[in-house]
mmCIF file of C-alpha atoms and ligand atoms in Angstrom:
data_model
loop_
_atom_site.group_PDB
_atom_site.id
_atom_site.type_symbol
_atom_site.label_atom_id
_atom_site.label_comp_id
_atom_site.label_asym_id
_atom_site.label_seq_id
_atom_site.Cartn_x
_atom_site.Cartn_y
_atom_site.Cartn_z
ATOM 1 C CA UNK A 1 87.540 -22.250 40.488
ATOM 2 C CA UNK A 2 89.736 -19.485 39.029
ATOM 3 C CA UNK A 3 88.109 -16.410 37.481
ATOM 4 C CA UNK A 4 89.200 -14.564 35.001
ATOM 5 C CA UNK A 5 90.691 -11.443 35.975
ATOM 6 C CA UNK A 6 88.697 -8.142 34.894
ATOM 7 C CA UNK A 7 90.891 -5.522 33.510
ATOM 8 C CA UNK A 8 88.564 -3.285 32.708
ATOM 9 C CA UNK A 9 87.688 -1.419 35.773
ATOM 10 C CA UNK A 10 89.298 1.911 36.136
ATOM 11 C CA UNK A 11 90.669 2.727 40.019
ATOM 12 C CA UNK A 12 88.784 5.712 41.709
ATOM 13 C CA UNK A 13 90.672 7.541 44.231
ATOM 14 C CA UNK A 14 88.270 5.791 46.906
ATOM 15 C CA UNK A 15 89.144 2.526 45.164
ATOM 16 C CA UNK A 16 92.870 3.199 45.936
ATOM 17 C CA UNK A 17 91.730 4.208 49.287
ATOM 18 C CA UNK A 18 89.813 1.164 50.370
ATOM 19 C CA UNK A 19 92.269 -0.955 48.997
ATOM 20 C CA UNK A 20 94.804 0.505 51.196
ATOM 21 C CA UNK A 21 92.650 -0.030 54.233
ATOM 22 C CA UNK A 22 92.152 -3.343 53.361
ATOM 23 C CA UNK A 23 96.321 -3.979 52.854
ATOM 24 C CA UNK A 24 96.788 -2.109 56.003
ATOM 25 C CA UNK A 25 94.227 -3.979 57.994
ATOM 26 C CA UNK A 26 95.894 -7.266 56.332
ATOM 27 C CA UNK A 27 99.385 -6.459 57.679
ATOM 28 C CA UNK A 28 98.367 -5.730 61.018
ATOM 29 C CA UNK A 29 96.066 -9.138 61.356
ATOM 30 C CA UNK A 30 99.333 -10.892 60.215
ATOM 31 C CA UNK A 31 101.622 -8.977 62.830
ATOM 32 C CA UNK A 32 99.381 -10.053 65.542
ATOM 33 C CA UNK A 33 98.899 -13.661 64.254
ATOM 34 C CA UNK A 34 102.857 -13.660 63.798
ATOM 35 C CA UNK A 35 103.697 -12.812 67.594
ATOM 36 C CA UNK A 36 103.960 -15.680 69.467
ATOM 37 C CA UNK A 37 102.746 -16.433 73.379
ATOM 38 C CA UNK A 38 105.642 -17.413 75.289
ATOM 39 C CA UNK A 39 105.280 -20.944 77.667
ATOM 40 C CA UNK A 40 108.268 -21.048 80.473
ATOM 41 C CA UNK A 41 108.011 -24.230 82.975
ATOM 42 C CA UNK A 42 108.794 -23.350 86.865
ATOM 43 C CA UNK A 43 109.275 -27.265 87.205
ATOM 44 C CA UNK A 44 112.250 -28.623 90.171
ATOM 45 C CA UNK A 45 114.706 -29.642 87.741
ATOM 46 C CA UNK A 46 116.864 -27.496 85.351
ATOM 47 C CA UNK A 47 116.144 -28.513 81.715
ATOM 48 C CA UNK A 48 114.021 -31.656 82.919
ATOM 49 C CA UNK A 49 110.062 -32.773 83.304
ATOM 50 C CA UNK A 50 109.835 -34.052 86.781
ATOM 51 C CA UNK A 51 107.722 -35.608 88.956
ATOM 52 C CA UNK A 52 106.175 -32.427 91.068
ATOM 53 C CA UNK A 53 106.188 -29.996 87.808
ATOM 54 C CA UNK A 54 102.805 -28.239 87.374
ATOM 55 C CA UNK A 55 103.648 -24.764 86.741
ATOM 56 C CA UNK A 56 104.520 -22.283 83.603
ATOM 57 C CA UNK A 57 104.473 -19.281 82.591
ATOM 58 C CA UNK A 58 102.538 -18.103 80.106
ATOM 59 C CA UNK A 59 104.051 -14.173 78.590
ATOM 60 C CA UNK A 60 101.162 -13.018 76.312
ATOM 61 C CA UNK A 61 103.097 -10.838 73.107
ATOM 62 C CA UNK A 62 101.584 -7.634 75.181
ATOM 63 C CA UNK A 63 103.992 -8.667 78.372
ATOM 64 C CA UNK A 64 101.284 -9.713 80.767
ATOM 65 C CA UNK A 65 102.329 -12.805 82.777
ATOM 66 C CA UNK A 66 100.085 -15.782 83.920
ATOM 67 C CA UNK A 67 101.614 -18.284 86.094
ATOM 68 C CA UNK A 68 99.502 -21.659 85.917
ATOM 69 C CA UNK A 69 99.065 -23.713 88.930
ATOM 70 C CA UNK A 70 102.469 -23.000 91.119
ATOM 71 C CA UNK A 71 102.151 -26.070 93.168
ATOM 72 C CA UNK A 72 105.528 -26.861 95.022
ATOM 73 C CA UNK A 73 108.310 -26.687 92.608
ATOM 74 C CA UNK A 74 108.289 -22.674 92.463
ATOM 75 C CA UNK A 75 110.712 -22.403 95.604
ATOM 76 C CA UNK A 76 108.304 -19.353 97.135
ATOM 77 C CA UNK A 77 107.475 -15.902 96.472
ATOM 78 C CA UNK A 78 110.987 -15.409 96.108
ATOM 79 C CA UNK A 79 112.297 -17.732 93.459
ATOM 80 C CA UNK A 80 114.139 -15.459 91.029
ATOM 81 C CA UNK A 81 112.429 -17.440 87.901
ATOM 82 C CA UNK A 82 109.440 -15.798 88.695
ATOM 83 C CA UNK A 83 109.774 -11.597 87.674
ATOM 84 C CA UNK A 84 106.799 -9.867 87.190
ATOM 85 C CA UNK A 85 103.635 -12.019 87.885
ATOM 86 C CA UNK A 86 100.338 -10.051 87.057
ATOM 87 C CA UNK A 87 97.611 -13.418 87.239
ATOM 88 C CA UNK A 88 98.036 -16.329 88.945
ATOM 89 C CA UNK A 89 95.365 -19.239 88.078
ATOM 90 C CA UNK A 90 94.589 -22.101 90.187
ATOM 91 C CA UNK A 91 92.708 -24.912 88.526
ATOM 92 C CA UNK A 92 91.970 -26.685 92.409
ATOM 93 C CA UNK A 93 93.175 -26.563 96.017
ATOM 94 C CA UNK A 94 94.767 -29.588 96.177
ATOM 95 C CA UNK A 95 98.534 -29.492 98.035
ATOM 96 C CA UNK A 96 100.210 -30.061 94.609
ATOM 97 C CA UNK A 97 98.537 -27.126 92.596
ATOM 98 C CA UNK A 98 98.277 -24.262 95.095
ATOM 99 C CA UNK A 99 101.612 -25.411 97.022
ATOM 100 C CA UNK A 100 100.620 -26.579 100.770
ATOM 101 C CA UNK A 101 104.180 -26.685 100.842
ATOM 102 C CA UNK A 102 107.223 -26.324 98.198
ATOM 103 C CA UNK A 103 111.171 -26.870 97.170
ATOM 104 C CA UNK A 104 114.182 -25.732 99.327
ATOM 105 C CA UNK A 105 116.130 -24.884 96.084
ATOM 106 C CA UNK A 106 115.648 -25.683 92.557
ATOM 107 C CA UNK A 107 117.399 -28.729 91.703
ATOM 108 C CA UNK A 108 116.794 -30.352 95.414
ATOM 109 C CA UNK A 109 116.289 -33.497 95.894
ATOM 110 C CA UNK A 110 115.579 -35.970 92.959
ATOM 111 C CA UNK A 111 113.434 -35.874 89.658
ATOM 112 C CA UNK A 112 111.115 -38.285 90.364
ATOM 113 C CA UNK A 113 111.280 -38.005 94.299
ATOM 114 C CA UNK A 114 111.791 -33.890 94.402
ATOM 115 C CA UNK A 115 112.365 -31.927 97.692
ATOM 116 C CA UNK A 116 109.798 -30.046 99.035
ATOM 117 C CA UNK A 117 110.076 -29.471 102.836
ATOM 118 C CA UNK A 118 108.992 -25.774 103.156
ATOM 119 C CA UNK A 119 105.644 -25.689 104.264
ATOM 120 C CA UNK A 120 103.401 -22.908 102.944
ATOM 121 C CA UNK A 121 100.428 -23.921 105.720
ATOM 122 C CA UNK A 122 97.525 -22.231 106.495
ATOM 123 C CA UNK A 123 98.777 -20.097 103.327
ATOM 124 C CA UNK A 124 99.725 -21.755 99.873
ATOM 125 C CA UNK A 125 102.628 -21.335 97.817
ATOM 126 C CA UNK A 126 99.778 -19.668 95.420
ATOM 127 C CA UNK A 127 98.824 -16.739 98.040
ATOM 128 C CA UNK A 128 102.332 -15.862 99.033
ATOM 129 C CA UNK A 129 103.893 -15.492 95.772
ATOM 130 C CA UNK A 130 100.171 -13.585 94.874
ATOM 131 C CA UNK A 131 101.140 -11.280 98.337
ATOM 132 C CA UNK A 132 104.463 -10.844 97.268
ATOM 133 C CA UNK A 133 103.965 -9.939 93.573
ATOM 134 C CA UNK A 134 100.747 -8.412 94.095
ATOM 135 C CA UNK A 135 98.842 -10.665 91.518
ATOM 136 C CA UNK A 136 95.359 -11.130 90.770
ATOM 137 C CA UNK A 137 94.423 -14.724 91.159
ATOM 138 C CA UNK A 138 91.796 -15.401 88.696
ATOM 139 C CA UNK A 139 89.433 -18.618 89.999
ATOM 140 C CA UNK A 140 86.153 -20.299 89.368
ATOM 141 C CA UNK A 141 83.533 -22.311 91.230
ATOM 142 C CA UNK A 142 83.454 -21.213 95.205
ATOM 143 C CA UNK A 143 87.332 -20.131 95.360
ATOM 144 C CA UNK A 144 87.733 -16.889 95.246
ATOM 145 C CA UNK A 145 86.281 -16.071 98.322
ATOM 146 C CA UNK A 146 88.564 -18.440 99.844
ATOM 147 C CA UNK A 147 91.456 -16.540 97.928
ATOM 148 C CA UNK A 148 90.507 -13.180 99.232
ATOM 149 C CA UNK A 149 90.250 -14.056 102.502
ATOM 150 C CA UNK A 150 93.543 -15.707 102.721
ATOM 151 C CA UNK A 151 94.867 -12.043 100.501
ATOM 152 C CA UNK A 152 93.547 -10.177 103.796
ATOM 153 C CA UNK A 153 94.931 -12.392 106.195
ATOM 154 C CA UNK A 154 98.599 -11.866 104.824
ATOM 155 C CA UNK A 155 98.182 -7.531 104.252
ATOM 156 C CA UNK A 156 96.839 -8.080 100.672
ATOM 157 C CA UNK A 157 93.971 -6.848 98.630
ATOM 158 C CA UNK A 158 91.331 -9.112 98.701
ATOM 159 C CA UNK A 159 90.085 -7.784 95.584
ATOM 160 C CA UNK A 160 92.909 -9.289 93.824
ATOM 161 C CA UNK A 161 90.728 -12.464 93.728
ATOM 162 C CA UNK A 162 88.564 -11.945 90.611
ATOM 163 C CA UNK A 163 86.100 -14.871 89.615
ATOM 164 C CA UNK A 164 85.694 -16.729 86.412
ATOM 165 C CA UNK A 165 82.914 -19.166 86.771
ATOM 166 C CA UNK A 166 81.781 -21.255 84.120
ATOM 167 C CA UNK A 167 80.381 -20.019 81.149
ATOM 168 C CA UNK A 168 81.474 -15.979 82.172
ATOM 169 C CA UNK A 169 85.067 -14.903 81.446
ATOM 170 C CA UNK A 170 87.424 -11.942 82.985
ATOM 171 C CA UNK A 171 89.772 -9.836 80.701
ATOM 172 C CA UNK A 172 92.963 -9.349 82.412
ATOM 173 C CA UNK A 173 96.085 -7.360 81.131
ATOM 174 C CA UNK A 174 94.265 -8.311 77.724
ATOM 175 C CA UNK A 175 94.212 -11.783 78.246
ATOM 176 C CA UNK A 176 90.535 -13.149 78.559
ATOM 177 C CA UNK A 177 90.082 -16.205 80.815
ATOM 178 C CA UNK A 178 87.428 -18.488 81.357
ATOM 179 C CA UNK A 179 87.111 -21.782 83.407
ATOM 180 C CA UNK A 180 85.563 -25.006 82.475
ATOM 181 C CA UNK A 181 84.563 -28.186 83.644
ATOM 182 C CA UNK A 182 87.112 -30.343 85.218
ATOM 183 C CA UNK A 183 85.960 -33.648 86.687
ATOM 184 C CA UNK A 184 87.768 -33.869 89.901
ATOM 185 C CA UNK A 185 87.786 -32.919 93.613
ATOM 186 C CA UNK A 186 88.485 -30.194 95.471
ATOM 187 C CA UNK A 187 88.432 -30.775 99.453
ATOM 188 C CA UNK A 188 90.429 -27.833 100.993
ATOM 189 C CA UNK A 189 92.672 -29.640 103.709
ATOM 190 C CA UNK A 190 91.426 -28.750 107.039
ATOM 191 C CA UNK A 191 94.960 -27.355 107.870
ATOM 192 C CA UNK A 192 94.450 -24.295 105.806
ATOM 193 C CA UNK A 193 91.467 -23.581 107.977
ATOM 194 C CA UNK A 194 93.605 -24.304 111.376
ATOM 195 C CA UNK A 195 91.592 -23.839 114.866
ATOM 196 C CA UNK A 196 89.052 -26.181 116.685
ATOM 197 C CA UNK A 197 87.139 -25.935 113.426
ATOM 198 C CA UNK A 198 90.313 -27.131 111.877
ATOM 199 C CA UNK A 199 91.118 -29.981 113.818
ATOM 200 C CA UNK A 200 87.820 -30.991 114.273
ATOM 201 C CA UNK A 201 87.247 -31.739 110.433
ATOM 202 C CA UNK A 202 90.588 -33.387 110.226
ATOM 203 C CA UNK A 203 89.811 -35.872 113.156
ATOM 204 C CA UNK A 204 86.421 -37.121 110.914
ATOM 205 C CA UNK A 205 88.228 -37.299 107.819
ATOM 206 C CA UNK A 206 86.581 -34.602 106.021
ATOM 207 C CA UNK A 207 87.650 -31.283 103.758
ATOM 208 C CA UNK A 208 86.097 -27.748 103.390
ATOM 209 C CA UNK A 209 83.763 -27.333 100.327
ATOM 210 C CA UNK A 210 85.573 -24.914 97.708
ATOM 211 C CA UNK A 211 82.985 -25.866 95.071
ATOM 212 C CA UNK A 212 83.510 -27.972 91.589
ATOM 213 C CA UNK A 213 87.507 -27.999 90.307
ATOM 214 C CA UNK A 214 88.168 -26.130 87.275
ATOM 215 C CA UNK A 215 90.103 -26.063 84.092
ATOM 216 C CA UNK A 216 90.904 -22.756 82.405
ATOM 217 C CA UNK A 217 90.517 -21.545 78.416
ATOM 218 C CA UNK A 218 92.873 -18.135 78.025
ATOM 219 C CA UNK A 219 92.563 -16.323 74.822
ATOM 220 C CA UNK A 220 95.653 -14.106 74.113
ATOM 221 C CA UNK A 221 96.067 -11.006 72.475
ATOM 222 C CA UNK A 222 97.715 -12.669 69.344
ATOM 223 C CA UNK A 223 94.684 -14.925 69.088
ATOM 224 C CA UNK A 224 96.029 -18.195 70.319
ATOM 225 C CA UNK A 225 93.348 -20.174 72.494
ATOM 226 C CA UNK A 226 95.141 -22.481 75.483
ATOM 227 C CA UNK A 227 93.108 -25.238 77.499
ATOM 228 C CA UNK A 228 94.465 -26.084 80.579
ATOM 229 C CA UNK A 229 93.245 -29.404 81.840
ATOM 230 C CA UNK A 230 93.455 -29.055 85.089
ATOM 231 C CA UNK A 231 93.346 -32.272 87.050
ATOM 232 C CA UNK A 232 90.505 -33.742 85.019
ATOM 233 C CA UNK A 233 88.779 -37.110 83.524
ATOM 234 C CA UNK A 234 87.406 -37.756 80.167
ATOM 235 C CA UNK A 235 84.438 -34.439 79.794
ATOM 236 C CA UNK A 236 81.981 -34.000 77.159
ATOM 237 C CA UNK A 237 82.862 -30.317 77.824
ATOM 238 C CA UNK A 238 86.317 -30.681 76.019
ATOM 239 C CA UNK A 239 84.598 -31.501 72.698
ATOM 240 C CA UNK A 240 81.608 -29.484 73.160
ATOM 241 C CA UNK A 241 83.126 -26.740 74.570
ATOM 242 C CA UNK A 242 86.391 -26.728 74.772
ATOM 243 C CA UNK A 243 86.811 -27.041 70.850
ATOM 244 C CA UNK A 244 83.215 -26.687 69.395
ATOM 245 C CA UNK A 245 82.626 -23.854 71.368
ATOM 246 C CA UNK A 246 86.524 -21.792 72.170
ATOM 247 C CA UNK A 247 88.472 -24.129 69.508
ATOM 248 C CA UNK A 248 91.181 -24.511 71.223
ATOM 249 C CA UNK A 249 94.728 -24.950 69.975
ATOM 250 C CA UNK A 250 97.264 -25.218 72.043
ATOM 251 C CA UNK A 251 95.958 -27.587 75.424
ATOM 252 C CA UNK A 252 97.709 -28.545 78.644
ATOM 253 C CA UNK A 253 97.064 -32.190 79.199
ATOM 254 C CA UNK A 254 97.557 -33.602 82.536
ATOM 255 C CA UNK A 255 97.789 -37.346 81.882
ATOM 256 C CA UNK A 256 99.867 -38.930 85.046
ATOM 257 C CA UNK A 257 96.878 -41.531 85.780
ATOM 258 C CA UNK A 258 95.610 -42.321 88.831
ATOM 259 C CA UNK A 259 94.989 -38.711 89.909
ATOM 260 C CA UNK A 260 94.155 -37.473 86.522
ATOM 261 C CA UNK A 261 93.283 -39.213 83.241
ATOM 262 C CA UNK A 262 96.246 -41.756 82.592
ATOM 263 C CA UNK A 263 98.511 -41.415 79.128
ATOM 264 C CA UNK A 264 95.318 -43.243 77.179
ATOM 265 C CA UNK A 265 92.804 -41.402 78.169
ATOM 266 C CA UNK A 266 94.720 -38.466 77.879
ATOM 267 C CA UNK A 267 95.591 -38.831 74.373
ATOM 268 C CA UNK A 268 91.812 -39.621 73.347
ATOM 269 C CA UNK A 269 91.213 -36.262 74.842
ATOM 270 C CA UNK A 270 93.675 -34.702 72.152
ATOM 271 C CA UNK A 271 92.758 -36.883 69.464
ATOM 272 C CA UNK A 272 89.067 -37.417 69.701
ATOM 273 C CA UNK A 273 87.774 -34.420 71.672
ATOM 274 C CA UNK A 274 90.031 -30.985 71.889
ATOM 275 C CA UNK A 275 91.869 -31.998 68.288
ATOM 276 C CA UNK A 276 94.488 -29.068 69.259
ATOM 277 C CA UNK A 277 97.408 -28.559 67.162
ATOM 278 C CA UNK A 278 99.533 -29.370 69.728
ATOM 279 C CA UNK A 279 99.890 -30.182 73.386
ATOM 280 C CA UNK A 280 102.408 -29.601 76.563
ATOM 281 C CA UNK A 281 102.401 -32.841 78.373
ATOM 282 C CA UNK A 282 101.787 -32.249 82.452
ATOM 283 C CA UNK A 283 101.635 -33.757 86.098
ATOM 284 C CA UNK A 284 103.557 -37.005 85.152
ATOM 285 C CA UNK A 285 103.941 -37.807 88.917
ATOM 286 C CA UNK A 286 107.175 -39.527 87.832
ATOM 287 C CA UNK A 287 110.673 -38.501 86.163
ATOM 288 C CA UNK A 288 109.689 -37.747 82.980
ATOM 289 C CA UNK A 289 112.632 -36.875 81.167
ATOM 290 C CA UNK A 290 116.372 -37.710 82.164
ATOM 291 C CA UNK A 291 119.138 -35.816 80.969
ATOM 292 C CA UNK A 292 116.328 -33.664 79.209
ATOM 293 C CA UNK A 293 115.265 -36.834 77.279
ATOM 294 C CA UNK A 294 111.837 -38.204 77.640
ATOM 295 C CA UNK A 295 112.363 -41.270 79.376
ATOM 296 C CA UNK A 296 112.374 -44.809 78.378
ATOM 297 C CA UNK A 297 108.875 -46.214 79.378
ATOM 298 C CA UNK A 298 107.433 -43.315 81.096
ATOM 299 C CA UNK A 299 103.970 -42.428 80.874
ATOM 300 C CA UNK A 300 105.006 -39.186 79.039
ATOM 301 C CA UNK A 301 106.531 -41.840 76.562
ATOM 302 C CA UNK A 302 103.494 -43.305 76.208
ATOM 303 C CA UNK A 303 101.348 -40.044 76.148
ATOM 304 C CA UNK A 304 103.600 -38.636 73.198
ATOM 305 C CA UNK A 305 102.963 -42.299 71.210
ATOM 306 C CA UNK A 306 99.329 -42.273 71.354
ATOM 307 C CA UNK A 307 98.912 -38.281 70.295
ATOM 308 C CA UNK A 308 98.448 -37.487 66.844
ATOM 309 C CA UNK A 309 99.366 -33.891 67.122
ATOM 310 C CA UNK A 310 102.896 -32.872 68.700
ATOM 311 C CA UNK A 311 103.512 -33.254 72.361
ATOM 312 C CA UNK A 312 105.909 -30.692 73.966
ATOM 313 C CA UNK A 313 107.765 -31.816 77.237
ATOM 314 C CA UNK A 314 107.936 -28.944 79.435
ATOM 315 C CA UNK A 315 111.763 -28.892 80.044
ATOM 316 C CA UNK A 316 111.893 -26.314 83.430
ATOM 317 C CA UNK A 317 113.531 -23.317 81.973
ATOM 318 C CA UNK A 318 113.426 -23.809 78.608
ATOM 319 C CA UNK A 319 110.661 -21.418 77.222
ATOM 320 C CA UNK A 320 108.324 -22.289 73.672
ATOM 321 C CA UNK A 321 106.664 -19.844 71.501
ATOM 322 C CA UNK A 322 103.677 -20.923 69.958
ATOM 323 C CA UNK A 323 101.649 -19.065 67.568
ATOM 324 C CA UNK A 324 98.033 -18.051 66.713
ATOM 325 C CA UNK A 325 97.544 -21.080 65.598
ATOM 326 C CA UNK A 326 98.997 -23.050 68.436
ATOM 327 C CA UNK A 327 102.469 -24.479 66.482
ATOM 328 C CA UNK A 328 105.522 -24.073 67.969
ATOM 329 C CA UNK A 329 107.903 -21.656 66.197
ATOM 330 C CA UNK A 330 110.430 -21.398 68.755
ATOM 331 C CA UNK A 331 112.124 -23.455 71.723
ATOM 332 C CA UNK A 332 110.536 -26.909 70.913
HETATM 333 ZN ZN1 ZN B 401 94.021 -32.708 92.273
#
């Protein structure tokens, strides 16, 4: 209810004063809630969502640059999309995330069947663009020692790999990140490992131990809260903590079935659980857009139907701004 406004009170030069403060400490809280957190995708295909496309760039409003799960379509240390790269994040080991191996060229090969025939064994695509760029590559569960070791191996710090396990959190360049629970795998392939030891655990058909997969909650200087899924199933940890306890706003969803929750499950994730403001569809494992269009009967289709809040298709290239309160203001 309205009150009536008191005009009786006579204004004190510390009156004046603290109102001041509080105008000045207003305007600021609104010039950080108005600068937005800029989301590039690295994906194979100019201006389309293809079938390999894991990774973006996330450009906090203070510059600092996260690149999210490189997997194969960031042609190497050298692709000129890249620039400055202070944190990489990698939500698991597996091929497609950290890049066993990754594209000759952007644009090579097809959208749903891309090229990538440049192996990055015993490396990763993650730990030569990490070499090159000298990141930090921020990690939870057992993988940053695996990380560091792999930084020494190739004449870089291994203290670049900083851990996040869950529950804890690392500030970097201003950016805090924490992981969470992701229900997965995460078998390291024997060939990143390489010797007797190597071969031995590839001819019984089993993978290193790199701990429990991960999915990631960033906080940016602006405010805005991201989830990134990660390769994941349904959790209790994206209600309970993913929104109860970070409220996210903006989320990641991967939600190309079979590896990761399908379209369905995906989208009860957004509307029953996280309840973001919007989401960036991810890891179709198909074409998911021709001619920059969201294709006909795709699962990203079908993703996009069943969410209640907006679904962004990362278009490779084309970079969205979203703000504090995870809407997109820019680039959607
Ligand atoms: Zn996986």
């Amino acid at each position: 209810m309205l009150q009536p406004r008191q005009s009786t009170l006579k204004e004190s030069p510390g009156m004046i004063r603290t109102t001041c403060m509080a105008a000045l400490g207003a305007a600021l809280a609104f010039s950080v809630s108005a600068q937005t957190v800029k989301v590039t995708p690295l994906g194979g295909f100019d201006g389309e969502f293809c079938a390999q496309d894991r990774a973006l760039i996330f450009e906090d409003p203070n510059g600092t640059r996260i690149l999210y799960d490189p997997g194969r379509s960031v042609a190497g240390a050298a692709d000129p999309r890249l620039g400055k790269i202070d944190v990489i994040l990698a939500s698991h080991l597996h091929g497609d995330h950290v890049g066993n191996a990754h594209t000759k060229a952007v644009n090579a090969g097809t959208c749903a069947s891309p090229d990538m025939s440049v192996s990055d064994m015993p490396n990763s695509n993650a730990v030569n663009i990490a070499v090159a760029k000298k990141s930090k590559i921020v990690t939870g569960s057992e993988m940053p020692p695996f990380f560091a070791a792999k930084l020494k191996a190739n004449g870089g710090d291994p203290a670049n790999s900083i851990l996040a396990r869950f529950g804890g959190s690392v500030t970097v360049g201003g950016v805090r990140i924490a992981t969470v629970t992701a229900m997965h795998s995460n078998g390291l392939d024997p060939d990143y490992i390489g010797g007797d030891l190597g071969k031995a655990m590839k001819d019984a058909g089993i993978a290193g131990d790199v701990g429990l997969p991960t999915g990631y909650v960033l906080r940016f200087s602006n405010g805005l809260v991201v989830y990134l899924s990660g390769d994941t199933g349904i959790t209790a940890d994206q209600e309970f903590t993913v929104r109860n306890h970070y409220n996210a706003k903006l989320v990641v969803m991967n939600m190309g079935d079979g590896f990761t929750t399908g379209p369905a499950e995906a989208a009860y994730v957004i509307n029953e659980l996280v309840k973001p403001a919007s989401v960036i569809a991810s890891h179709a494992n198909e074409a998911g857009t021709e001619n920059g269009k969201v294709r006909a009967g795709s699962k990203t289709e079908a993703f996009a139907k069943a969410s209640k809040v907006p679904v962004h298709v990362p278009l490779s290239g084309k970079t969205m701004e979203f703000d504090a309160g995870g809407k997109c203001t820019a680039g959607c």
